[in-house]
PDB file of C-alpha atoms in Angstrom:
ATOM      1  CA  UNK A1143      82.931 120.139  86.493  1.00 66.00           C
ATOM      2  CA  UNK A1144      80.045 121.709  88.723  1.00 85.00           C
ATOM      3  CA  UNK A1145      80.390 124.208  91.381  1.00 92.00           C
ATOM      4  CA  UNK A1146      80.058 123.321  94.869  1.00 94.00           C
ATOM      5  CA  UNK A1147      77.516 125.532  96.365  1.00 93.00           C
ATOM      6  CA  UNK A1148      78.409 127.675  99.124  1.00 93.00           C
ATOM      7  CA  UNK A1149      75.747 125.906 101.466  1.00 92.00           C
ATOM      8  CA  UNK A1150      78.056 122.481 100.902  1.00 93.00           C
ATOM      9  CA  UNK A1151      81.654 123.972 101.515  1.00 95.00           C
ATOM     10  CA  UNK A1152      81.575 127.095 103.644  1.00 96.00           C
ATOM     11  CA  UNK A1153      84.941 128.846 103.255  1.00 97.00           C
ATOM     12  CA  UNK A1154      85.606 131.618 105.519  1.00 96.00           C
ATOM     13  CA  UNK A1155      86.318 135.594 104.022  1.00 96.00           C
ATOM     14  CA  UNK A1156      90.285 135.180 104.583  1.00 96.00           C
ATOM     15  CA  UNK A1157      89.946 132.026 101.986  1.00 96.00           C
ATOM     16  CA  UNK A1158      90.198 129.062 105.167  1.00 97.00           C
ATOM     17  CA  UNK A1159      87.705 126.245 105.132  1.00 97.00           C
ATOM     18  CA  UNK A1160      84.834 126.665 108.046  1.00 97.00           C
ATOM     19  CA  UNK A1161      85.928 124.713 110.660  1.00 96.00           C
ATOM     20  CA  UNK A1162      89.387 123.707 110.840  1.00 97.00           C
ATOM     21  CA  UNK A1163      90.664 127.727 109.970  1.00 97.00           C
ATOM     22  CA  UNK A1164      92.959 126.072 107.664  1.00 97.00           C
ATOM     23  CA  UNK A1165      94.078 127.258 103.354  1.00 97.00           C
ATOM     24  CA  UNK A1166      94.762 124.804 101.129  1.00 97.00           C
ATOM     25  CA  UNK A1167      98.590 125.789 100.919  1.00 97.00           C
ATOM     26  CA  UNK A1168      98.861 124.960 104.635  1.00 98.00           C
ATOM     27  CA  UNK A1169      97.835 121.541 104.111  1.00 98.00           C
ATOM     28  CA  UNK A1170     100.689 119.049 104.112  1.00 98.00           C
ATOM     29  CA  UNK A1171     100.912 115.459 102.228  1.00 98.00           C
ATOM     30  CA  UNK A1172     101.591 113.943 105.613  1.00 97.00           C
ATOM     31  CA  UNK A1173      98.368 114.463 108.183  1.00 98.00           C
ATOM     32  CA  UNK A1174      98.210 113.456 112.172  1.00 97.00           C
ATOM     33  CA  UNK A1175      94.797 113.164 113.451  1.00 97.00           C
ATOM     34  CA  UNK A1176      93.512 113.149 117.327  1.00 97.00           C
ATOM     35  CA  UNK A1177      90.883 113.699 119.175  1.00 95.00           C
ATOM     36  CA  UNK A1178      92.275 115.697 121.951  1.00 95.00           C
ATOM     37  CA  UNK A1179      93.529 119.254 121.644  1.00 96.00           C
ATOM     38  CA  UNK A1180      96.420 118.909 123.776  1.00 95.00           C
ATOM     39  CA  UNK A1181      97.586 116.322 121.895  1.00 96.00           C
ATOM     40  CA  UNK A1182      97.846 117.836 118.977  1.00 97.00           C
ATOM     41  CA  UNK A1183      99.505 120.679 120.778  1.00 96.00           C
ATOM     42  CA  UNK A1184     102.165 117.940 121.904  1.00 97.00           C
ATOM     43  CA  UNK A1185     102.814 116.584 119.311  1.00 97.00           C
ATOM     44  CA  UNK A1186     103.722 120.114 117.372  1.00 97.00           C
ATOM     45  CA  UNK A1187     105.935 120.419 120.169  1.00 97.00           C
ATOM     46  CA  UNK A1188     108.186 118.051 118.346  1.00 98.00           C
ATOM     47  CA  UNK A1189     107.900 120.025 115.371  1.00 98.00           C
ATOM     48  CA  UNK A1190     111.437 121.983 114.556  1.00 98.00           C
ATOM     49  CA  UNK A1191     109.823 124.880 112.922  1.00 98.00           C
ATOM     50  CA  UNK A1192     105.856 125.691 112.845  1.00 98.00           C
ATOM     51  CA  UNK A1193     104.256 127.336 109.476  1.00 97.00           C
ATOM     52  CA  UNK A1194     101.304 128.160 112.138  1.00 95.00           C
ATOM     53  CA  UNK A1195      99.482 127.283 114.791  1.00 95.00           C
ATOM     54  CA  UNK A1196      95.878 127.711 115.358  1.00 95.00           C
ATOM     55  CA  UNK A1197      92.229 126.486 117.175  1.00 95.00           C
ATOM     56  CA  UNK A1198      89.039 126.964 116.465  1.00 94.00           C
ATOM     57  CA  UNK A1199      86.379 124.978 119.033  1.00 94.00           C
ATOM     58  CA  UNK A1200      88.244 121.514 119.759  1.00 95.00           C
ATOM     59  CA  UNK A1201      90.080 122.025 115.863  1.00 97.00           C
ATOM     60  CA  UNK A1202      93.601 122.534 116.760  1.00 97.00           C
ATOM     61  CA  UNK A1203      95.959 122.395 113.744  1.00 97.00           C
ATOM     62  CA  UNK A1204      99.393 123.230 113.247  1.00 98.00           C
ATOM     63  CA  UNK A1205     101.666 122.525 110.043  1.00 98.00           C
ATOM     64  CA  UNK A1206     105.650 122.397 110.734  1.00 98.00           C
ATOM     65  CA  UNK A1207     108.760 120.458 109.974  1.00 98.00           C
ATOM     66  CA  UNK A1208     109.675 117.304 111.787  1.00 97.00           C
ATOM     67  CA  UNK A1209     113.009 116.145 110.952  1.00 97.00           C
ATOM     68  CA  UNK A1210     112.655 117.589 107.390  1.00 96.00           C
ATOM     69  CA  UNK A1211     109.126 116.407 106.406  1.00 97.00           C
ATOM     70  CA  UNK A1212     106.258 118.414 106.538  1.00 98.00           C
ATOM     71  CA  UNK A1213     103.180 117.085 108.427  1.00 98.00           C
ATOM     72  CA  UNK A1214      99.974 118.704 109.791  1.00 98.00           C
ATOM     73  CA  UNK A1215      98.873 117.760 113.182  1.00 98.00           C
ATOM     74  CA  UNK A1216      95.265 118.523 113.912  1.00 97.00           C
ATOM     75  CA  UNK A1217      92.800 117.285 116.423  1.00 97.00           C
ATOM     76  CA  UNK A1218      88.842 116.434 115.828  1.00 95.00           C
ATOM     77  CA  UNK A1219      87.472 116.441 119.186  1.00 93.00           C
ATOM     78  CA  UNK A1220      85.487 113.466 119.969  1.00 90.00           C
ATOM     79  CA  UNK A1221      83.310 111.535 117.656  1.00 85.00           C
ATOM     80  CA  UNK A1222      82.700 110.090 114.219  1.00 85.00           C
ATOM     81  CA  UNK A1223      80.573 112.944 113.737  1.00 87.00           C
ATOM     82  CA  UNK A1224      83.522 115.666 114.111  1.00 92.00           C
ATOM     83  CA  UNK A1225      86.105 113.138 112.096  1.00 92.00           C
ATOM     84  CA  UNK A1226      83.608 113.051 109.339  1.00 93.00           C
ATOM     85  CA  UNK A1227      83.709 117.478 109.635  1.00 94.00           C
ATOM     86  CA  UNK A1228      87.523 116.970 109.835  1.00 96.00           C
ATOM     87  CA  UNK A1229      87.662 114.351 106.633  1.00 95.00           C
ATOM     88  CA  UNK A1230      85.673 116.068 104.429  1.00 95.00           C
ATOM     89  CA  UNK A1231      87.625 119.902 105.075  1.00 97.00           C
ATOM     90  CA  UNK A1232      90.763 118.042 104.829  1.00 98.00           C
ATOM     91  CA  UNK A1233      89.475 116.427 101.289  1.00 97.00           C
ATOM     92  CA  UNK A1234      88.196 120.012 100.648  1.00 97.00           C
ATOM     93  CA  UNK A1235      92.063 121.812 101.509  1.00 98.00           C
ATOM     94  CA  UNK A1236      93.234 119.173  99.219  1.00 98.00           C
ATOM     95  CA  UNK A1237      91.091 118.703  96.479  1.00 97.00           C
ATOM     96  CA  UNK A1238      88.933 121.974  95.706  1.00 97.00           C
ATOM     97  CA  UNK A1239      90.102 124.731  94.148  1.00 96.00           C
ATOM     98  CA  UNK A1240      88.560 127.319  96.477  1.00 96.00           C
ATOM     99  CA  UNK A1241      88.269 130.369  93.930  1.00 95.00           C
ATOM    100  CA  UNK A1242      86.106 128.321  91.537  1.00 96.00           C
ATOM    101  CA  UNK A1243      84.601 126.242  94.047  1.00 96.00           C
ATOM    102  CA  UNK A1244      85.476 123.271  91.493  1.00 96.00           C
ATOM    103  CA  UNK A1245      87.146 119.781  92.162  1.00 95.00           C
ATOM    104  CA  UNK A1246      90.716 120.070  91.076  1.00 95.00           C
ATOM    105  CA  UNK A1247      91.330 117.985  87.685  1.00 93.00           C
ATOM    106  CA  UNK A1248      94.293 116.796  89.811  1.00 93.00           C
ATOM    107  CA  UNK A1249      93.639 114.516  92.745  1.00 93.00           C
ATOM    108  CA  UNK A1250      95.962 115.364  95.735  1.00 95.00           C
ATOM    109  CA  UNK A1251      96.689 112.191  97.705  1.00 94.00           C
ATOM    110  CA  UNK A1252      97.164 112.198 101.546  1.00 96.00           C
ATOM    111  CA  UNK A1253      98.445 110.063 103.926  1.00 94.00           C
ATOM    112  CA  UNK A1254      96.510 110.056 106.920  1.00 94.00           C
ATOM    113  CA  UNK A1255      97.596 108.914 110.328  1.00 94.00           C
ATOM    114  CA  UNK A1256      94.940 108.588 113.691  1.00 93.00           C
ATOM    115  CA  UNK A1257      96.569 108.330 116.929  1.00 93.00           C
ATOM    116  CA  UNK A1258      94.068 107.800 119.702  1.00 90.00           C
ATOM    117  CA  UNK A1259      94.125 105.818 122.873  1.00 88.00           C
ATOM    118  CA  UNK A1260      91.660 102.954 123.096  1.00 86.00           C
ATOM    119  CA  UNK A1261      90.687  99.843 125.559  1.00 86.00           C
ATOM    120  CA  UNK A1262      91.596  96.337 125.058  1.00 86.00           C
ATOM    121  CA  UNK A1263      90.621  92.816 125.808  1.00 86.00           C
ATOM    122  CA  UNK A1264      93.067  90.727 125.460  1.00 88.00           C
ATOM    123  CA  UNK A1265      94.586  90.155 128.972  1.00 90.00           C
ATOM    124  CA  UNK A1266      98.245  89.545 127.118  1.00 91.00           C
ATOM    125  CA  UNK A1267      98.252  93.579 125.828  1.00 91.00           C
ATOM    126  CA  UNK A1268      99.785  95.267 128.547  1.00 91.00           C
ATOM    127  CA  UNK A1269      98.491  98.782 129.603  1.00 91.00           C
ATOM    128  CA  UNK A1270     100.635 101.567 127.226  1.00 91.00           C
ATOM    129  CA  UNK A1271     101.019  99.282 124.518  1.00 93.00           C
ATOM    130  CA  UNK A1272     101.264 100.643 120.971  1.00 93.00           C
ATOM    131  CA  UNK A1273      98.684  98.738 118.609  1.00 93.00           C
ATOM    132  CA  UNK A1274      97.920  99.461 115.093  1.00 94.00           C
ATOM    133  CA  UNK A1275      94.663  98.666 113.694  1.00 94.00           C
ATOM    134  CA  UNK A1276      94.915  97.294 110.742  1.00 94.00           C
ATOM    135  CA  UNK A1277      91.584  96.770 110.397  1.00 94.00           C
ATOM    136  CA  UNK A1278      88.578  98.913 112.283  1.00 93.00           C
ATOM    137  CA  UNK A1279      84.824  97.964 112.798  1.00 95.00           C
ATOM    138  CA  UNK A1280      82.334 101.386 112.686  1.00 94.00           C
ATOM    139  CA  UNK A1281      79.344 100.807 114.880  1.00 94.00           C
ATOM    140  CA  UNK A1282      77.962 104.358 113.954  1.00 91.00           C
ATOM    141  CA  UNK A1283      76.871 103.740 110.601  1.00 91.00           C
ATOM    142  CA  UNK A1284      78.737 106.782 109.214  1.00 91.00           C
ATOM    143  CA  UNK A1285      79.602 105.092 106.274  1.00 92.00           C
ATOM    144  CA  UNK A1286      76.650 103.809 105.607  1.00 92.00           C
ATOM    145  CA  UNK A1287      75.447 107.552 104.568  1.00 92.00           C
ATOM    146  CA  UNK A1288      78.600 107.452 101.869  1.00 92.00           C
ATOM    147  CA  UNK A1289      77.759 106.205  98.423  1.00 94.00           C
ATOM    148  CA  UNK A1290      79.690 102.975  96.985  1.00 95.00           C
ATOM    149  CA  UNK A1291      80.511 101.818 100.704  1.00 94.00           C
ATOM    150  CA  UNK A1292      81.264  98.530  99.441  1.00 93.00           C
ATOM    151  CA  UNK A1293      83.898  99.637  97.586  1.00 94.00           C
ATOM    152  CA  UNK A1294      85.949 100.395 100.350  1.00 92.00           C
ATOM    153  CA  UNK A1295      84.877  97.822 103.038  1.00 96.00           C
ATOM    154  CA  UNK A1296      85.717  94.296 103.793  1.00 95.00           C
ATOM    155  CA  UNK A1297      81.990  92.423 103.501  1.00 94.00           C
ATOM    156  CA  UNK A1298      82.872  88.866 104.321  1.00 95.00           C
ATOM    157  CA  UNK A1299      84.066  90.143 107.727  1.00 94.00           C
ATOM    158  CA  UNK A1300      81.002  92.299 108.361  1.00 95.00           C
ATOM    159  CA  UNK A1301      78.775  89.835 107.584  1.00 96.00           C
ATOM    160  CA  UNK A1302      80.872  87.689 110.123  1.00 96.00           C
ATOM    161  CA  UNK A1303      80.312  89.788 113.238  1.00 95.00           C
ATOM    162  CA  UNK A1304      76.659  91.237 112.276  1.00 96.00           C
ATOM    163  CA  UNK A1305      76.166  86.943 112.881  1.00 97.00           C
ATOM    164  CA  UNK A1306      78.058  86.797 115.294  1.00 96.00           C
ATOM    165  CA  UNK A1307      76.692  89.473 117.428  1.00 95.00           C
ATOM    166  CA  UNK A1308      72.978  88.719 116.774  1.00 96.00           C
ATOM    167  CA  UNK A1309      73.166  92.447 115.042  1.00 96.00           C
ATOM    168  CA  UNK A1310      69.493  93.648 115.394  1.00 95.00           C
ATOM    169  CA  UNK A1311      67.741  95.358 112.494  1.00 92.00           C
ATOM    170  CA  UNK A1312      67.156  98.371 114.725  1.00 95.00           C
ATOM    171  CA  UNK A1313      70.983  99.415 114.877  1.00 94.00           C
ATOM    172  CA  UNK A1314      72.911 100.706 111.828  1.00 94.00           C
ATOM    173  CA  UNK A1315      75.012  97.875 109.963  1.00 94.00           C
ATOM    174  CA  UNK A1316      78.422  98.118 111.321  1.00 96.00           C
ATOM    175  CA  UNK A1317      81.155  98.656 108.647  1.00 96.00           C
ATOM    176  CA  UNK A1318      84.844  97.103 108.050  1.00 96.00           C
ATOM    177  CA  UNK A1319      88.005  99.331 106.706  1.00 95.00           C
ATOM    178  CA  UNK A1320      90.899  98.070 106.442  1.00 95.00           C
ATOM    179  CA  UNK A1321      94.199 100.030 106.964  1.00 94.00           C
ATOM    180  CA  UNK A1322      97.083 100.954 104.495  1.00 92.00           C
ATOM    181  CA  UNK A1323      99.498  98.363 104.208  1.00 93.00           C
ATOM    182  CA  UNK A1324     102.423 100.883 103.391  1.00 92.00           C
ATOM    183  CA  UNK A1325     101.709 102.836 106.404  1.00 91.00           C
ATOM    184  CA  UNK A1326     101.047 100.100 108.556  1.00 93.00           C
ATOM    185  CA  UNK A1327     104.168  98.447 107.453  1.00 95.00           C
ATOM    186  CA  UNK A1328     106.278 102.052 109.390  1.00 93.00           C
ATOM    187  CA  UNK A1329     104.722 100.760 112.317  1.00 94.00           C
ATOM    188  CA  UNK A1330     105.799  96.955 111.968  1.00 95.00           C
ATOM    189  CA  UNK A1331     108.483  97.062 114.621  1.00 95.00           C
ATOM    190  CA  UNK A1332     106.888  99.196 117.465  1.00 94.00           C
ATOM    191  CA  UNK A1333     103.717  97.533 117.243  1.00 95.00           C
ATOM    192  CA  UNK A1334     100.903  95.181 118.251  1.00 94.00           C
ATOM    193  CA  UNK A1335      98.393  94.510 114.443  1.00 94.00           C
ATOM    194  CA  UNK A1336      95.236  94.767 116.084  1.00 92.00           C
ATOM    195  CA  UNK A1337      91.728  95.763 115.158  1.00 92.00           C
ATOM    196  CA  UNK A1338      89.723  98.784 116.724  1.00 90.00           C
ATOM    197  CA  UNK A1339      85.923  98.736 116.850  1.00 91.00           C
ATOM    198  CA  UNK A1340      84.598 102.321 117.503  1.00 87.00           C
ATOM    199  CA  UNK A1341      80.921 103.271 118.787  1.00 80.00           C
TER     200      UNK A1341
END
């Protein structure tokens, strides 16, 4: 396997990945994300016991028990540009072997949770409801910089609103994720299936 270069993964002198201020060990299976700092400061407040707690910028991230599972909390600040900073350190924790700067021969998987608070038009969602998007429409053309996007998006529905909208050719081409079904299927009972288009 190659060697990530030190200009592609910067990882701090007490071993933590740049931005987040986070080692790999400190990582859990189970990951929060938010935008806001003080969320993810409340919702460690839940937390039973806290490995640590720490911020860097608008990167606040904790690790700690809640009712026997581990989870990280962690906030991005605001933007697809600071979720794709989050994304890739968090694939980084996971999946690089930091000493050799080397992808580890064995994948970690994660389980990754947003939590955010959005707008809605449908008159018949009351303010404060809980909806989980089970499928969400990128209008930043993030993705678009990824290789094998079309691996991982849903083209018969993009194609669908770029017509509908009268997309012009001077915007980036809006993408289409879809959620996981396992997770979404926790959330069944408490919530509305909606989907979330982000700018």
């Amino acid at each position: 396997m190659s060697r990530i270069g030190e200009s592609e993964l910067i990882i701090n002198s007490d071993g933590s990945v740049f931005h987040l201020h986070m080692k790999p060990e400190e990582l859990a299976d189970d990951v929060i994300i938010v935008g806001d700092p003080g969320r993810a400061e409340m919702i460690a407040s839940h937390f039973e016991t806290k490995e640590f707690m720490r911020q860097s910028r608008e990167f606040v991230t904790c690790t700690g028990l809640y009712k026997g599972d581990r989870i990280t909390v962690l906030s991005s600040g605001i933007g697809t540009d600071n979720i794709d900073i989050v994304l890739n350190e968090i694939d980084a924790l996971a999946n690089v072997d930091f000493k050799t700067r080397e992808e580890r021969k064995n994948r970690r998987s994660l389980r990754l949770l947003r939590v955010g608070t959005c707008g809605g038009v449908q008159s018949d969602i009351a303010i404060g409801s809980y909806v989980f998007s089970h499928r969400s429409v990128g209008l930043d053309g993030l993705l678009n910089w990824y290789a094998n996007r079309e691996r991982y998006t849903e083209q018969e529905l993009e194609d669908s609103f770029v017509n509908h909208m009268g997309w012009t050719k001077f915007l980036p081409r809006p993408y289409v994720v879809n959620s996981n079904e396992e997770i979404a299927a926790l959330f069944a009972d408490i919530s509305i299936p909606g989907i979330t288009v982000s700018a």
